[in-house]
Amino acid sequence: MSQDRRYSFEFFPTKTDAGHEKLLATARQLATYNPDFFSCTYGAGGSTRDRTLNTVLQLESEVKVPAAPHLSCVGDSKDDLRGLLNEYKAAGIKRIVALRGDLPSGMGMTSGELRHANELVEFIREETGNHFHIEVAAYPEMHPQARNYEDDLANFVRKARAGADSAITQYFFNADSYFYFVDRLQALGVDIPVVPGIMPITNYSKLARFSDACGAEIPRWIRKQLEAYGDDSQSIQRFGEQVVSEMCERLLQGGAPGLHFYSMNQAEPSLAIWNNLKLPR
């Protein structure tokens, strides 16, 4: 945890040309803050593969910020993955976020040749050596499909030992869950940097739906205050900014090696937190 801190932002590929232009405009605005990299998500079963590829290449070549594509293994053959890795390598991409990935509706777990993220990490290392800095996912509050917390820790340890360089967490709103997770990993001999994933709060109903689906806990006191604001979006955003900024301050003071902002393709909510923390530019 002693390395220099790093700060990054995540995007998701859009379905429309207008949305894509907005994404690039947001990226250019965020680029003025000199983040270490941008990441770009990859839909269930590789459903946004081409859009992810195109977005990553534009972020790298036009916005001039290092880009890290998400790469998931369910639903893809080794040949598919090998082809993508070769394209990214040829384009000068140096960082990959390696994930198992979500299964599209109706797709069985047997789809694809690799079933788990640690297998994908091993495959990337076998194919490309140390060309890529490999990020993996971490779940301080436990992956929603894990059998229990101990199993989830063991899954993370497998990813780290397969060759992962660092990790980005699912978002959370309880700093203690992050510190406990990191302490447990260190007790198991795993010391790769684990960067907290940060979700700005801008819309309560969307956040509640998303959190219920991905297993991120919204503490009861936060949930009740957000409910009390009803449709008052200004109060929701003001309260959310304060709560998340204070949590980020505590995370950094406690030794977190950086922050990864889930931008949702918007600049202002993440930058409000960045500015509150007086992060370097």
PDB file of C-alpha atoms in Angstrom:
ATOM      1  CA  MET A   1       0.000   0.000   0.000  1.00  0.00           C
ATOM      2  CA  SER A   2       3.031   2.297  -0.048  1.00  0.00           C
ATOM      3  CA  GLN A   3       3.046   3.106  -3.767  1.00  0.00           C
ATOM      4  CA  ASP A   4       1.970   6.513  -5.062  1.00  0.00           C
ATOM      5  CA  ARG A   5      -1.770   7.045  -5.056  1.00  0.00           C
ATOM      6  CA  ARG A   6      -3.651   6.813  -8.316  1.00  0.00           C
ATOM      7  CA  TYR A   7      -6.958   8.275  -9.402  1.00  0.00           C
ATOM      8  CA  SER A   8      -9.137   7.055 -12.245  1.00  0.00           C
ATOM      9  CA  PHE A   9     -12.612   7.301 -13.766  1.00  0.00           C
ATOM     10  CA  GLU A  10     -14.872   4.662 -15.292  1.00  0.00           C
ATOM     11  CA  PHE A  11     -17.150   4.993 -18.328  1.00  0.00           C
ATOM     12  CA  PHE A  12     -19.679   2.715 -19.965  1.00  0.00           C
ATOM     13  CA  PRO A  13     -19.964   2.493 -23.779  1.00  0.00           C
ATOM     14  CA  THR A  14     -23.115   4.157 -25.101  1.00  0.00           C
ATOM     15  CA  LYS A  15     -25.683   2.907 -27.596  1.00  0.00           C
ATOM     16  CA  THR A  16     -26.117   6.152 -29.548  1.00  0.00           C
ATOM     17  CA  ASP A  17     -23.843   8.559 -31.399  1.00  0.00           C
ATOM     18  CA  ALA A  18     -25.107  11.435 -29.244  1.00  0.00           C
ATOM     19  CA  GLY A  19     -24.312   9.503 -26.082  1.00  0.00           C
ATOM     20  CA  HIS A  20     -20.852   8.708 -27.401  1.00  0.00           C
ATOM     21  CA  GLU A  21     -20.138  12.370 -28.121  1.00  0.00           C
ATOM     22  CA  LYS A  22     -21.258  13.241 -24.584  1.00  0.00           C
ATOM     23  CA  LEU A  23     -18.940  10.548 -23.200  1.00  0.00           C
ATOM     24  CA  LEU A  24     -15.979  12.000 -25.091  1.00  0.00           C
ATOM     25  CA  ALA A  25     -16.834  15.520 -23.920  1.00  0.00           C
ATOM     26  CA  THR A  26     -16.978  14.279 -20.330  1.00  0.00           C
ATOM     27  CA  ALA A  27     -13.660  12.478 -20.797  1.00  0.00           C
ATOM     28  CA  ARG A  28     -11.998  15.641 -22.122  1.00  0.00           C
ATOM     29  CA  GLN A  29     -13.231  17.577 -19.089  1.00  0.00           C
ATOM     30  CA  LEU A  30     -11.969  14.903 -16.688  1.00  0.00           C
ATOM     31  CA  ALA A  31      -8.662  14.719 -18.568  1.00  0.00           C
ATOM     32  CA  THR A  32      -7.828  18.257 -17.385  1.00  0.00           C
ATOM     33  CA  TYR A  33      -7.516  16.767 -13.873  1.00  0.00           C
ATOM     34  CA  ASN A  34      -4.715  14.436 -15.059  1.00  0.00           C
ATOM     35  CA  PRO A  35      -6.172  11.101 -13.920  1.00  0.00           C
ATOM     36  CA  ASP A  36      -3.934   8.048 -14.115  1.00  0.00           C
ATOM     37  CA  PHE A  37      -6.332   6.246 -16.448  1.00  0.00           C
ATOM     38  CA  PHE A  38      -9.895   5.825 -17.689  1.00  0.00           C
ATOM     39  CA  SER A  39     -11.591   2.431 -17.678  1.00  0.00           C
ATOM     40  CA  CYS A  40     -14.434   1.329 -19.930  1.00  0.00           C
ATOM     41  CA  THR A  41     -16.928  -1.416 -19.140  1.00  0.00           C
ATOM     42  CA  TYR A  42     -17.841  -4.469 -21.191  1.00  0.00           C
ATOM     43  CA  GLY A  43     -21.437  -5.682 -21.345  1.00  0.00           C
ATOM     44  CA  ALA A  44     -22.750  -9.047 -20.227  1.00  0.00           C
ATOM     45  CA  GLY A  45     -21.272 -11.815 -22.366  1.00  0.00           C
ATOM     46  CA  GLY A  46     -19.249  -9.274 -24.339  1.00  0.00           C
ATOM     47  CA  SER A  47     -22.433  -7.611 -25.641  1.00  0.00           C
ATOM     48  CA  THR A  48     -20.721  -4.210 -25.990  1.00  0.00           C
ATOM     49  CA  ARG A  49     -17.365  -5.563 -27.199  1.00  0.00           C
ATOM     50  CA  ASP A  50     -17.076  -3.430 -30.345  1.00  0.00           C
ATOM     51  CA  ARG A  51     -18.286  -0.266 -28.598  1.00  0.00           C
ATOM     52  CA  THR A  52     -15.880  -0.885 -25.729  1.00  0.00           C
ATOM     53  CA  LEU A  53     -13.015  -1.375 -28.181  1.00  0.00           C
ATOM     54  CA  ASN A  54     -13.836   1.798 -30.140  1.00  0.00           C
ATOM     55  CA  THR A  55     -14.309   3.879 -26.979  1.00  0.00           C
ATOM     56  CA  VAL A  56     -11.040   2.685 -25.465  1.00  0.00           C
ATOM     57  CA  LEU A  57      -9.097   3.433 -28.654  1.00  0.00           C
ATOM     58  CA  GLN A  58     -10.568   6.959 -28.825  1.00  0.00           C
ATOM     59  CA  LEU A  59      -9.853   7.684 -25.162  1.00  0.00           C
ATOM     60  CA  GLU A  60      -6.270   6.585 -25.675  1.00  0.00           C
ATOM     61  CA  SER A  61      -5.591   8.280 -29.024  1.00  0.00           C
ATOM     62  CA  GLU A  62      -7.809  11.400 -28.972  1.00  0.00           C
ATOM     63  CA  VAL A  63      -8.330  12.292 -25.301  1.00  0.00           C
ATOM     64  CA  LYS A  64      -4.731  11.291 -24.531  1.00  0.00           C
ATOM     65  CA  VAL A  65      -5.441   9.551 -21.220  1.00  0.00           C
ATOM     66  CA  PRO A  66      -4.342   5.911 -20.767  1.00  0.00           C
ATOM     67  CA  ALA A  67      -7.377   3.676 -21.215  1.00  0.00           C
ATOM     68  CA  ALA A  68      -8.119   0.349 -19.519  1.00  0.00           C
ATOM     69  CA  PRO A  69     -10.739  -1.836 -21.203  1.00  0.00           C
ATOM     70  CA  HIS A  70     -12.771  -4.249 -19.150  1.00  0.00           C
ATOM     71  CA  LEU A  71     -12.399  -7.790 -20.444  1.00  0.00           C
ATOM     72  CA  SER A  72     -14.744 -10.545 -19.306  1.00  0.00           C
ATOM     73  CA  CYS A  73     -14.428 -14.223 -20.112  1.00  0.00           C
ATOM     74  CA  VAL A  74     -17.937 -15.700 -19.960  1.00  0.00           C
ATOM     75  CA  GLY A  75     -19.382 -16.233 -23.412  1.00  0.00           C
ATOM     76  CA  ASP A  76     -16.075 -15.719 -25.235  1.00  0.00           C
ATOM     77  CA  SER A  77     -13.716 -18.323 -26.648  1.00  0.00           C
ATOM     78  CA  LYS A  78      -9.980 -18.168 -26.063  1.00  0.00           C
ATOM     79  CA  ASP A  79      -9.600 -17.166 -29.713  1.00  0.00           C
ATOM     80  CA  ASP A  80     -11.978 -14.228 -29.218  1.00  0.00           C
ATOM     81  CA  LEU A  81     -10.072 -13.104 -26.135  1.00  0.00           C
ATOM     82  CA  ARG A  82      -6.718 -13.604 -27.844  1.00  0.00           C
ATOM     83  CA  GLY A  83      -7.848 -11.431 -30.742  1.00  0.00           C
ATOM     84  CA  LEU A  84      -8.949  -8.629 -28.417  1.00  0.00           C
ATOM     85  CA  LEU A  85      -5.720  -8.785 -26.430  1.00  0.00           C
ATOM     86  CA  ASN A  86      -3.721  -8.532 -29.638  1.00  0.00           C
ATOM     87  CA  GLU A  87      -5.764  -5.522 -30.786  1.00  0.00           C
ATOM     88  CA  TYR A  88      -5.264  -3.762 -27.461  1.00  0.00           C
ATOM     89  CA  LYS A  89      -1.574  -4.575 -27.413  1.00  0.00           C
ATOM     90  CA  ALA A  90      -1.111  -3.275 -30.975  1.00  0.00           C
ATOM     91  CA  ALA A  91      -2.923  -0.054 -30.001  1.00  0.00           C
ATOM     92  CA  GLY A  92      -0.531   0.545 -27.112  1.00  0.00           C
ATOM     93  CA  ILE A  93      -3.035  -0.255 -24.340  1.00  0.00           C
ATOM     94  CA  LYS A  94      -1.129  -1.168 -21.180  1.00  0.00           C
ATOM     95  CA  ARG A  95      -3.855  -1.889 -18.612  1.00  0.00           C
ATOM     96  CA  ILE A  96      -6.716  -4.433 -18.576  1.00  0.00           C
ATOM     97  CA  VAL A  97      -9.553  -4.867 -16.056  1.00  0.00           C
ATOM     98  CA  ALA A  98     -10.026  -8.655 -16.009  1.00  0.00           C
ATOM     99  CA  LEU A  99     -13.451  -9.885 -14.887  1.00  0.00           C
ATOM    100  CA  ARG A 100     -15.533 -13.019 -14.995  1.00  0.00           C
ATOM    101  CA  GLY A 101     -18.368 -10.853 -16.275  1.00  0.00           C
ATOM    102  CA  ASP A 102     -22.125 -11.007 -15.904  1.00  0.00           C
ATOM    103  CA  LEU A 103     -24.065 -13.683 -17.710  1.00  0.00           C
ATOM    104  CA  PRO A 104     -26.669 -12.445 -20.191  1.00  0.00           C
ATOM    105  CA  SER A 105     -30.159 -13.713 -19.527  1.00  0.00           C
ATOM    106  CA  GLY A 106     -30.496 -17.337 -20.618  1.00  0.00           C
ATOM    107  CA  MET A 107     -26.761 -17.985 -20.948  1.00  0.00           C
ATOM    108  CA  GLY A 108     -25.516 -20.917 -18.895  1.00  0.00           C
ATOM    109  CA  MET A 109     -22.317 -20.938 -16.867  1.00  0.00           C
ATOM    110  CA  THR A 110     -20.800 -23.386 -19.333  1.00  0.00           C
ATOM    111  CA  SER A 111     -20.666 -20.718 -22.050  1.00  0.00           C
ATOM    112  CA  GLY A 112     -17.112 -19.831 -23.018  1.00  0.00           C
ATOM    113  CA  GLU A 113     -13.874 -21.678 -22.325  1.00  0.00           C
ATOM    114  CA  LEU A 114     -12.962 -19.760 -19.152  1.00  0.00           C
ATOM    115  CA  ARG A 115     -15.368 -19.690 -16.242  1.00  0.00           C
ATOM    116  CA  HIS A 116     -13.634 -17.634 -13.566  1.00  0.00           C
ATOM    117  CA  ALA A 117     -11.678 -14.397 -13.390  1.00  0.00           C
ATOM    118  CA  ASN A 118      -8.534 -16.106 -12.073  1.00  0.00           C
ATOM    119  CA  GLU A 119      -8.521 -18.259 -15.225  1.00  0.00           C
ATOM    120  CA  LEU A 120      -8.763 -15.100 -17.341  1.00  0.00           C
ATOM    121  CA  VAL A 121      -5.851 -13.520 -15.446  1.00  0.00           C
ATOM    122  CA  GLU A 122      -3.769 -16.677 -16.054  1.00  0.00           C
ATOM    123  CA  PHE A 123      -4.717 -16.626 -19.750  1.00  0.00           C
ATOM    124  CA  ILE A 124      -3.720 -12.966 -20.174  1.00  0.00           C
ATOM    125  CA  ARG A 125      -0.360 -13.668 -18.528  1.00  0.00           C
ATOM    126  CA  GLU A 126       0.215 -16.747 -20.706  1.00  0.00           C
ATOM    127  CA  GLU A 127      -0.626 -14.826 -23.881  1.00  0.00           C
ATOM    128  CA  THR A 128       1.004 -11.465 -23.206  1.00  0.00           C
ATOM    129  CA  GLY A 129       3.495 -11.916 -20.356  1.00  0.00           C
ATOM    130  CA  ASN A 130       3.863  -8.705 -18.371  1.00  0.00           C
ATOM    131  CA  HIS A 131       2.687  -6.354 -21.125  1.00  0.00           C
ATOM    132  CA  PHE A 132      -0.549  -5.512 -19.306  1.00  0.00           C
ATOM    133  CA  HIS A 133      -1.082  -4.177 -15.808  1.00  0.00           C
ATOM    134  CA  ILE A 134      -3.988  -6.415 -14.767  1.00  0.00           C
ATOM    135  CA  GLU A 135      -6.733  -5.041 -12.526  1.00  0.00           C
ATOM    136  CA  VAL A 136      -9.290  -7.372 -10.947  1.00  0.00           C
ATOM    137  CA  ALA A 137     -12.526  -6.746  -9.050  1.00  0.00           C
ATOM    138  CA  ALA A 138     -12.817  -6.774  -5.261  1.00  0.00           C
ATOM    139  CA  TYR A 139     -15.972  -6.960  -3.156  1.00  0.00           C
ATOM    140  CA  PRO A 140     -15.526  -5.600   0.385  1.00  0.00           C
ATOM    141  CA  GLU A 141     -19.168  -6.449   1.120  1.00  0.00           C
ATOM    142  CA  MET A 142     -18.997  -9.821  -0.700  1.00  0.00           C
ATOM    143  CA  HIS A 143     -19.883 -10.689  -4.270  1.00  0.00           C
ATOM    144  CA  PRO A 144     -23.679 -11.175  -4.467  1.00  0.00           C
ATOM    145  CA  GLN A 145     -23.234 -14.700  -5.894  1.00  0.00           C
ATOM    146  CA  ALA A 146     -20.594 -15.866  -3.407  1.00  0.00           C
ATOM    147  CA  ARG A 147     -21.598 -18.613  -0.991  1.00  0.00           C
ATOM    148  CA  ASN A 148     -20.107 -16.789   1.978  1.00  0.00           C
ATOM    149  CA  TYR A 149     -17.483 -14.220   2.899  1.00  0.00           C
ATOM    150  CA  GLU A 150     -14.666 -16.738   3.339  1.00  0.00           C
ATOM    151  CA  ASP A 151     -15.288 -18.206  -0.115  1.00  0.00           C
ATOM    152  CA  ASP A 152     -15.250 -14.730  -1.593  1.00  0.00           C
ATOM    153  CA  LEU A 153     -11.902 -13.947   0.049  1.00  0.00           C
ATOM    154  CA  ALA A 154     -10.508 -17.224  -1.318  1.00  0.00           C
ATOM    155  CA  ASN A 155     -11.708 -16.272  -4.812  1.00  0.00           C
ATOM    156  CA  PHE A 156      -9.894 -12.952  -4.567  1.00  0.00           C
ATOM    157  CA  VAL A 157      -6.701 -14.618  -3.357  1.00  0.00           C
ATOM    158  CA  ARG A 158      -6.819 -16.910  -6.420  1.00  0.00           C
ATOM    159  CA  LYS A 159      -7.016 -13.877  -8.712  1.00  0.00           C
ATOM    160  CA  ALA A 160      -4.104 -12.184  -6.978  1.00  0.00           C
ATOM    161  CA  ARG A 161      -1.945 -15.309  -7.138  1.00  0.00           C
ATOM    162  CA  ALA A 162      -2.833 -15.842 -10.798  1.00  0.00           C
ATOM    163  CA  GLY A 163      -0.979 -12.635 -11.602  1.00  0.00           C
ATOM    164  CA  ALA A 164      -3.212  -9.629 -10.863  1.00  0.00           C
ATOM    165  CA  ASP A 165      -1.300  -6.401 -10.197  1.00  0.00           C
ATOM    166  CA  SER A 166      -4.017  -4.485  -8.342  1.00  0.00           C
ATOM    167  CA  ALA A 167      -7.752  -4.381  -7.724  1.00  0.00           C
ATOM    168  CA  ILE A 168     -10.698  -1.996  -7.912  1.00  0.00           C
ATOM    169  CA  THR A 169     -13.576  -2.526  -5.506  1.00  0.00           C
ATOM    170  CA  GLN A 170     -17.289  -2.541  -6.038  1.00  0.00           C
ATOM    171  CA  TYR A 171     -18.610   0.727  -4.632  1.00  0.00           C
ATOM    172  CA  PHE A 172     -19.626   0.884  -0.982  1.00  0.00           C
ATOM    173  CA  PHE A 173     -20.680   3.515   1.551  1.00  0.00           C
ATOM    174  CA  ASN A 174     -19.132   2.008   4.677  1.00  0.00           C
ATOM    175  CA  ALA A 175     -15.379   2.582   4.965  1.00  0.00           C
ATOM    176  CA  ASP A 176     -15.090  -0.081   7.687  1.00  0.00           C
ATOM    177  CA  SER A 177     -16.022  -2.798   5.170  1.00  0.00           C
ATOM    178  CA  TYR A 178     -13.074  -1.732   2.999  1.00  0.00           C
ATOM    179  CA  PHE A 179     -10.570  -1.645   5.863  1.00  0.00           C
ATOM    180  CA  TYR A 180     -11.729  -5.041   7.139  1.00  0.00           C
ATOM    181  CA  PHE A 181     -11.408  -6.544   3.637  1.00  0.00           C
ATOM    182  CA  VAL A 182      -7.862  -5.217   3.190  1.00  0.00           C
ATOM    183  CA  ASP A 183      -6.844  -6.405   6.671  1.00  0.00           C
ATOM    184  CA  ARG A 184      -8.126  -9.902   5.903  1.00  0.00           C
ATOM    185  CA  LEU A 185      -6.233  -9.985   2.612  1.00  0.00           C
ATOM    186  CA  GLN A 186      -3.007  -8.902   4.247  1.00  0.00           C
ATOM    187  CA  ALA A 187      -3.435 -11.615   6.884  1.00  0.00           C
ATOM    188  CA  LEU A 188      -3.664 -14.094   3.983  1.00  0.00           C
ATOM    189  CA  GLY A 189      -0.416 -12.780   2.497  1.00  0.00           C
ATOM    190  CA  VAL A 190      -2.010 -10.722  -0.298  1.00  0.00           C
ATOM    191  CA  ASP A 191      -0.680  -7.185  -0.517  1.00  0.00           C
ATOM    192  CA  ILE A 192      -1.570  -5.954  -4.009  1.00  0.00           C
ATOM    193  CA  PRO A 193      -3.101  -2.430  -3.971  1.00  0.00           C
ATOM    194  CA  VAL A 194      -6.882  -2.452  -3.555  1.00  0.00           C
ATOM    195  CA  VAL A 195      -8.337   0.839  -4.788  1.00  0.00           C
ATOM    196  CA  PRO A 196     -11.804   1.820  -3.492  1.00  0.00           C
ATOM    197  CA  GLY A 197     -14.478   2.243  -6.152  1.00  0.00           C
ATOM    198  CA  ILE A 198     -16.460   5.420  -5.494  1.00  0.00           C
ATOM    199  CA  MET A 199     -20.055   5.987  -6.607  1.00  0.00           C
ATOM    200  CA  PRO A 200     -21.307   9.602  -6.384  1.00  0.00           C
ATOM    201  CA  ILE A 201     -24.905   9.858  -5.143  1.00  0.00           C
ATOM    202  CA  THR A 202     -27.101  11.830  -7.545  1.00  0.00           C
ATOM    203  CA  ASN A 203     -30.399   9.918  -7.789  1.00  0.00           C
ATOM    204  CA  TYR A 204     -31.734   7.829  -4.927  1.00  0.00           C
ATOM    205  CA  SER A 205     -34.170   5.554  -6.794  1.00  0.00           C
ATOM    206  CA  LYS A 206     -31.580   4.575  -9.418  1.00  0.00           C
ATOM    207  CA  LEU A 207     -28.918   4.051  -6.751  1.00  0.00           C
ATOM    208  CA  ALA A 208     -31.238   1.849  -4.671  1.00  0.00           C
ATOM    209  CA  ARG A 209     -32.124  -0.325  -7.679  1.00  0.00           C
ATOM    210  CA  PHE A 210     -28.518  -0.662  -8.778  1.00  0.00           C
ATOM    211  CA  SER A 211     -27.278  -1.380  -5.255  1.00  0.00           C
ATOM    212  CA  ASP A 212     -29.877  -4.074  -4.643  1.00  0.00           C
ATOM    213  CA  ALA A 213     -28.840  -5.771  -7.893  1.00  0.00           C
ATOM    214  CA  CYS A 214     -25.075  -5.695  -7.299  1.00  0.00           C
ATOM    215  CA  GLY A 215     -25.027  -6.311  -3.559  1.00  0.00           C
ATOM    216  CA  ALA A 216     -23.732  -2.890  -2.482  1.00  0.00           C
ATOM    217  CA  GLU A 217     -25.109  -1.952   0.927  1.00  0.00           C
ATOM    218  CA  ILE A 218     -26.598   1.502   1.457  1.00  0.00           C
ATOM    219  CA  PRO A 219     -26.385   2.065   5.238  1.00  0.00           C
ATOM    220  CA  ARG A 220     -29.813   2.543   6.790  1.00  0.00           C
ATOM    221  CA  TRP A 221     -29.139   6.099   7.980  1.00  0.00           C
ATOM    222  CA  ILE A 222     -28.120   7.150   4.458  1.00  0.00           C
ATOM    223  CA  ARG A 223     -31.091   5.374   2.882  1.00  0.00           C
ATOM    224  CA  LYS A 224     -33.553   6.986   5.311  1.00  0.00           C
ATOM    225  CA  GLN A 225     -32.157  10.489   4.761  1.00  0.00           C
ATOM    226  CA  LEU A 226     -32.283  10.073   0.990  1.00  0.00           C
ATOM    227  CA  GLU A 227     -35.857   8.792   1.220  1.00  0.00           C
ATOM    228  CA  ALA A 228     -36.778  11.845   3.297  1.00  0.00           C
ATOM    229  CA  TYR A 229     -35.685  14.181   0.508  1.00  0.00           C
ATOM    230  CA  GLY A 230     -38.255  12.674  -1.874  1.00  0.00           C
ATOM    231  CA  ASP A 231     -37.935  14.368  -5.282  1.00  0.00           C
ATOM    232  CA  ASP A 232     -35.690  17.170  -4.015  1.00  0.00           C
ATOM    233  CA  SER A 233     -32.767  16.340  -6.304  1.00  0.00           C
ATOM    234  CA  GLN A 234     -30.653  19.276  -5.117  1.00  0.00           C
ATOM    235  CA  SER A 235     -30.783  18.115  -1.498  1.00  0.00           C
ATOM    236  CA  ILE A 236     -30.057  14.511  -2.557  1.00  0.00           C
ATOM    237  CA  GLN A 237     -26.980  15.617  -4.488  1.00  0.00           C
ATOM    238  CA  ARG A 238     -25.768  17.961  -1.745  1.00  0.00           C
ATOM    239  CA  PHE A 239     -26.161  15.298   0.949  1.00  0.00           C
ATOM    240  CA  GLY A 240     -24.652  12.609  -1.286  1.00  0.00           C
ATOM    241  CA  GLU A 241     -21.632  14.768  -2.075  1.00  0.00           C
ATOM    242  CA  GLN A 242     -20.998  15.405   1.634  1.00  0.00           C
ATOM    243  CA  VAL A 243     -21.386  11.754   2.664  1.00  0.00           C
ATOM    244  CA  VAL A 244     -19.183  10.367  -0.103  1.00  0.00           C
ATOM    245  CA  SER A 245     -16.538  13.093   0.281  1.00  0.00           C
ATOM    246  CA  GLU A 246     -16.249  12.401   4.018  1.00  0.00           C
ATOM    247  CA  MET A 247     -15.941   8.660   3.360  1.00  0.00           C
ATOM    248  CA  CYS A 248     -13.222   9.251   0.734  1.00  0.00           C
ATOM    249  CA  GLU A 249     -11.312  11.445   3.162  1.00  0.00           C
ATOM    250  CA  ARG A 250     -11.401   8.677   5.742  1.00  0.00           C
ATOM    251  CA  LEU A 251     -10.317   6.077   3.177  1.00  0.00           C
ATOM    252  CA  LEU A 252      -7.310   8.125   2.092  1.00  0.00           C
ATOM    253  CA  GLN A 253      -6.345   8.947   5.670  1.00  0.00           C
ATOM    254  CA  GLY A 254      -6.551   5.210   6.420  1.00  0.00           C
ATOM    255  CA  GLY A 255      -4.091   4.339   3.675  1.00  0.00           C
ATOM    256  CA  ALA A 256      -6.214   3.623   0.582  1.00  0.00           C
ATOM    257  CA  PRO A 257      -3.902   3.695  -2.467  1.00  0.00           C
ATOM    258  CA  GLY A 258      -6.175   5.954  -4.516  1.00  0.00           C
ATOM    259  CA  LEU A 259      -9.776   6.272  -5.699  1.00  0.00           C
ATOM    260  CA  HIS A 260     -11.626   4.972  -8.767  1.00  0.00           C
ATOM    261  CA  PHE A 261     -14.733   7.029  -9.601  1.00  0.00           C
ATOM    262  CA  TYR A 262     -17.740   5.410 -11.260  1.00  0.00           C
ATOM    263  CA  SER A 263     -18.521   8.481 -13.358  1.00  0.00           C
ATOM    264  CA  MET A 264     -21.714   7.172 -15.016  1.00  0.00           C
ATOM    265  CA  ASN A 265     -20.468   9.217 -17.992  1.00  0.00           C
ATOM    266  CA  GLN A 266     -20.874  12.474 -16.063  1.00  0.00           C
ATOM    267  CA  ALA A 267     -18.075  14.782 -14.909  1.00  0.00           C
ATOM    268  CA  GLU A 268     -19.581  17.062 -12.266  1.00  0.00           C
ATOM    269  CA  PRO A 269     -20.565  14.593  -9.479  1.00  0.00           C
ATOM    270  CA  SER A 270     -17.096  13.004  -9.378  1.00  0.00           C
ATOM    271  CA  LEU A 271     -15.279  16.324  -9.721  1.00  0.00           C
ATOM    272  CA  ALA A 272     -17.274  17.819  -6.821  1.00  0.00           C
ATOM    273  CA  ILE A 273     -15.833  15.064  -4.595  1.00  0.00           C
ATOM    274  CA  TRP A 274     -12.357  15.463  -6.142  1.00  0.00           C
ATOM    275  CA  ASN A 275     -12.403  19.199  -5.418  1.00  0.00           C
ATOM    276  CA  ASN A 276     -13.697  18.715  -1.870  1.00  0.00           C
ATOM    277  CA  LEU A 277     -10.761  16.394  -1.197  1.00  0.00           C
ATOM    278  CA  LYS A 278      -8.305  18.857  -2.835  1.00  0.00           C
ATOM    279  CA  LEU A 279      -6.803  15.997  -4.824  1.00  0.00           C
ATOM    280  CA  PRO A 280      -3.752  16.766  -6.994  1.00  0.00           C
ATOM    281  CA  ARG A 281      -4.183  17.824 -10.637  1.00  0.00           C
TER     282      ARG A 281
END
